[in-house]
């Protein structure tokens, strides 16, 4: 089973790339944030534990998120319907990465870790303009960034929404870990059109690691 991690600050585009790439390579996109919000909506035991942290914009304790992701991957392994998975938004910190390695279900280390980067000023603009629908949990964005090589039109929100906190800096130790393991690829989306060009580059990178 192929294992890919997309790292990067919130707002950099991990989910956007993962959602488009995963089906083309018969991979499952596993978004930690979407899964947690789903548990909250369902009112599951995990959802009740996670809700106070999510409401305050805090990271859910590692033991809960690691257990959740282990359960999701176990289901994929049992189904044999996909070639692997892309983890989006997990692991976020070194503690989670170490716990995940210990609980990897005999799956070993990822074949590829892509750290996506973007200008801090653009990230702040995007995050400050982000809204989340209070009813369905979908993300929307009011930012209209059109200068230089950037072309990021807004994703208009529904009437019910609220601003999410601007994220903290991405934690460096996890980047160092995957670099030492020899599976890290750094990809900036600074100098190309935001999605169309970079999508092709990402696909080429994935296939070069035999993620297909």
Short mmCIF file of C-alpha atoms in Angstrom, two decimals:
data_model
loop_
_atom_site.label_atom_id
_atom_site.label_comp_id
_atom_site.label_asym_id
_atom_site.label_seq_id
_atom_site.Cartn_x
_atom_site.Cartn_y
_atom_site.Cartn_z
CA UNK A 1 0.00 0.00 0.00
CA UNK A 2 1.47 3.34 -1.11
CA UNK A 3 1.85 5.97 1.61
CA UNK A 4 2.18 9.70 0.86
CA UNK A 5 2.16 12.66 3.25
CA UNK A 6 1.35 16.24 2.27
CA UNK A 7 2.85 18.71 4.75
CA UNK A 8 2.68 22.49 4.87
CA UNK A 9 1.07 25.36 6.69
CA UNK A 10 -2.74 25.61 6.80
CA UNK A 11 -3.96 27.37 3.66
CA UNK A 12 -1.06 26.31 1.47
CA UNK A 13 -3.19 23.99 -0.66
CA UNK A 14 -2.56 20.49 0.72
CA UNK A 15 -6.21 19.50 0.53
CA UNK A 16 -6.70 21.04 -2.90
CA UNK A 17 -3.82 19.06 -4.39
CA UNK A 18 -4.68 15.85 -2.51
CA UNK A 19 -8.34 15.86 -3.61
CA UNK A 20 -7.35 16.15 -7.27
CA UNK A 21 -4.37 13.80 -7.26
CA UNK A 22 -5.73 10.94 -5.13
CA UNK A 23 -8.48 9.66 -7.48
CA UNK A 24 -6.18 9.77 -10.49
CA UNK A 25 -3.72 7.44 -8.77
CA UNK A 26 -6.36 5.29 -7.04
CA UNK A 27 -5.34 6.64 -3.63
CA UNK A 28 -7.59 7.62 -0.74
CA UNK A 29 -7.35 11.20 0.50
CA UNK A 30 -7.39 11.17 4.32
CA UNK A 31 -7.80 14.67 5.74
CA UNK A 32 -7.38 14.76 9.51
CA UNK A 33 -9.41 17.96 9.76
CA UNK A 34 -12.33 16.65 7.70
CA UNK A 35 -12.38 13.37 9.62
CA UNK A 36 -12.39 15.16 12.98
CA UNK A 37 -15.18 17.50 11.89
CA UNK A 38 -17.14 14.45 10.73
CA UNK A 39 -16.81 12.88 14.17
CA UNK A 40 -17.98 16.12 15.80
CA UNK A 41 -21.01 16.27 13.50
CA UNK A 42 -21.88 12.63 14.26
CA UNK A 43 -21.49 13.19 17.99
CA UNK A 44 -19.17 10.19 18.34
CA UNK A 45 -17.01 9.65 21.42
CA UNK A 46 -14.02 11.04 19.53
CA UNK A 47 -16.10 13.96 18.31
CA UNK A 48 -17.09 14.86 21.86
CA UNK A 49 -13.43 14.74 22.91
CA UNK A 50 -12.27 16.78 19.92
CA UNK A 51 -14.96 19.47 19.87
CA UNK A 52 -13.62 21.69 22.71
CA UNK A 53 -10.20 21.79 21.04
CA UNK A 54 -11.56 22.48 17.55
CA UNK A 55 -13.88 25.21 18.87
CA UNK A 56 -10.84 27.01 20.32
CA UNK A 57 -8.65 26.46 17.27
CA UNK A 58 -6.35 24.12 19.22
CA UNK A 59 -4.72 20.91 18.07
CA UNK A 60 -6.55 17.78 19.17
CA UNK A 61 -4.32 15.69 21.51
CA UNK A 62 -2.06 13.40 19.54
CA UNK A 63 -3.31 10.15 21.03
CA UNK A 64 -6.82 10.86 19.70
CA UNK A 65 -5.79 11.91 16.19
CA UNK A 66 -3.31 9.04 15.84
CA UNK A 67 -5.93 6.49 16.92
CA UNK A 68 -8.42 7.97 14.45
CA UNK A 69 -5.99 7.81 11.53
CA UNK A 70 -4.93 4.27 12.45
CA UNK A 71 -8.58 3.22 12.29
CA UNK A 72 -9.03 4.82 8.85
CA UNK A 73 -5.92 3.17 7.43
CA UNK A 74 -6.95 -0.20 8.88
CA UNK A 75 -10.22 0.07 6.93
CA UNK A 76 -8.31 0.80 3.72
CA UNK A 77 -6.02 -2.17 4.23
CA UNK A 78 -8.99 -4.44 4.77
CA UNK A 79 -10.83 -3.24 1.66
CA UNK A 80 -8.01 -3.63 -0.91
CA UNK A 81 -9.89 -1.23 -3.20
CA UNK A 82 -7.21 1.45 -3.37
CA UNK A 83 -3.46 1.50 -3.99
CA UNK A 84 -2.74 3.55 -0.89
CA UNK A 85 -3.45 6.90 0.71
CA UNK A 86 -2.45 10.55 0.97
CA UNK A 87 -2.39 11.90 4.51
CA UNK A 88 -3.34 15.59 4.58
CA UNK A 89 -2.81 17.55 7.79
CA UNK A 90 -1.37 14.59 9.68
CA UNK A 91 1.05 14.11 11.29
CA UNK A 92 1.35 17.77 12.25
CA UNK A 93 4.10 17.59 14.87
CA UNK A 94 7.03 15.33 15.69
CA UNK A 95 5.16 13.59 18.52
CA UNK A 96 2.42 12.50 16.12
CA UNK A 97 4.96 11.33 13.54
CA UNK A 98 6.73 9.18 16.13
CA UNK A 99 3.46 7.73 17.44
CA UNK A 100 2.32 7.05 13.87
CA UNK A 101 5.55 5.21 13.09
CA UNK A 102 5.05 3.01 16.16
CA UNK A 103 1.45 2.24 15.11
CA UNK A 104 2.02 1.95 11.38
CA UNK A 105 0.38 -1.48 11.19
CA UNK A 106 3.47 -2.99 9.62
CA UNK A 107 3.20 -0.36 6.90
CA UNK A 108 6.60 1.22 7.48
CA UNK A 109 7.65 4.76 6.60
CA UNK A 110 5.99 6.76 3.79
CA UNK A 111 7.41 6.45 0.30
CA UNK A 112 7.06 10.18 -0.25
CA UNK A 113 6.55 13.30 1.88
CA UNK A 114 5.84 16.56 0.03
CA UNK A 115 6.26 19.79 1.98
CA UNK A 116 4.33 22.51 0.14
CA UNK A 117 5.31 26.13 0.78
CA UNK A 118 3.86 29.50 -0.13
CA UNK A 119 4.68 33.14 0.65
CA UNK A 120 3.85 34.04 4.25
CA UNK A 121 2.04 37.21 3.17
CA UNK A 122 -0.23 35.23 0.81
CA UNK A 123 -0.87 32.61 3.49
CA UNK A 124 -1.88 35.25 6.04
CA UNK A 125 -4.22 36.87 3.48
CA UNK A 126 -5.84 33.52 2.71
CA UNK A 127 -6.20 32.44 6.34
CA UNK A 128 -7.56 35.79 7.51
CA UNK A 129 -10.23 35.51 4.82
CA UNK A 130 -11.18 31.90 5.47
CA UNK A 131 -14.69 31.03 6.62
CA UNK A 132 -16.25 27.76 7.71
CA UNK A 133 -19.93 26.96 7.27
CA UNK A 134 -21.42 26.40 10.71
CA UNK A 135 -23.93 23.90 9.31
CA UNK A 136 -21.87 21.61 7.06
CA UNK A 137 -18.26 22.41 7.99
CA UNK A 138 -17.19 23.26 4.43
CA UNK A 139 -14.38 25.77 3.95
CA UNK A 140 -14.81 28.98 1.98
CA UNK A 141 -12.46 31.87 1.33
CA UNK A 142 -13.08 35.57 0.74
CA UNK A 143 -9.51 36.34 -0.36
CA UNK A 144 -9.17 37.64 -3.93
CA UNK A 145 -5.43 37.48 -4.60
CA UNK A 146 -4.56 38.66 -8.10
CA UNK A 147 -1.11 40.15 -8.47
CA UNK A 148 2.13 39.06 -10.10
CA UNK A 149 1.85 35.36 -10.89
CA UNK A 150 -0.92 34.76 -8.33
CA UNK A 151 -4.47 34.10 -9.50
CA UNK A 152 -6.51 32.96 -6.49
CA UNK A 153 -10.15 34.02 -6.83
CA UNK A 154 -12.38 33.93 -3.75
CA UNK A 155 -14.45 30.93 -2.66
CA UNK A 156 -17.60 32.71 -1.52
CA UNK A 157 -19.11 31.53 1.78
CA UNK A 158 -22.63 30.67 2.77
CA UNK A 159 -24.34 33.14 5.06
CA UNK A 160 -23.45 31.23 8.20
CA UNK A 161 -19.71 31.29 8.77
CA UNK A 162 -16.95 32.51 10.99
CA UNK A 163 -13.30 33.32 10.66
CA UNK A 164 -10.73 30.71 11.63
CA UNK A 165 -7.62 31.70 13.55
CA UNK A 166 -4.51 32.51 11.54
CA UNK A 167 -2.27 29.48 11.93
CA UNK A 168 1.01 29.25 13.77
CA UNK A 169 4.23 28.60 11.89
CA UNK A 170 4.73 25.07 10.60
CA UNK A 171 6.80 23.01 13.02
CA UNK A 172 10.31 22.33 11.70
CA UNK A 173 11.25 19.08 13.56
CA UNK A 174 8.84 16.96 11.52
CA UNK A 175 10.41 18.31 8.31
CA UNK A 176 13.86 17.37 9.62
CA UNK A 177 12.66 13.86 10.48
CA UNK A 178 11.42 13.06 6.98
CA UNK A 179 14.46 14.71 5.42
CA UNK A 180 16.73 12.40 7.43
CA UNK A 181 14.63 9.43 6.31
CA UNK A 182 15.28 10.46 2.71
CA UNK A 183 11.63 10.72 1.66
CA UNK A 184 11.12 14.51 1.77
CA UNK A 185 10.52 16.66 -1.32
CA UNK A 186 10.20 20.44 -0.97
CA UNK A 187 7.82 22.09 -3.43
CA UNK A 188 7.18 25.84 -3.47
CA UNK A 189 4.19 27.17 -5.40
CA UNK A 190 5.63 30.68 -5.51
CA UNK A 191 6.65 31.08 -9.12
CA UNK A 192 3.94 29.30 -11.09
CA UNK A 193 0.19 29.77 -11.54
CA UNK A 194 -1.39 28.47 -8.37
CA UNK A 195 -3.08 25.24 -9.39
CA UNK A 196 -2.98 24.25 -13.10
CA UNK A 197 0.81 24.24 -13.52
CA UNK A 198 1.65 22.91 -10.06
CA UNK A 199 -0.87 20.08 -10.39
CA UNK A 200 1.09 18.64 -13.31
CA UNK A 201 4.36 19.01 -11.42
CA UNK A 202 2.90 17.19 -8.42
CA UNK A 203 1.63 14.33 -10.60
CA UNK A 204 5.05 13.95 -12.22
CA UNK A 205 6.72 13.89 -8.82
CA UNK A 206 4.32 11.25 -7.52
CA UNK A 207 4.83 8.93 -10.49
CA UNK A 208 8.62 9.35 -10.25
CA UNK A 209 8.34 7.70 -6.83
CA UNK A 210 6.19 4.92 -8.35
CA UNK A 211 3.09 6.24 -6.60
CA UNK A 212 0.78 4.93 -9.30
#
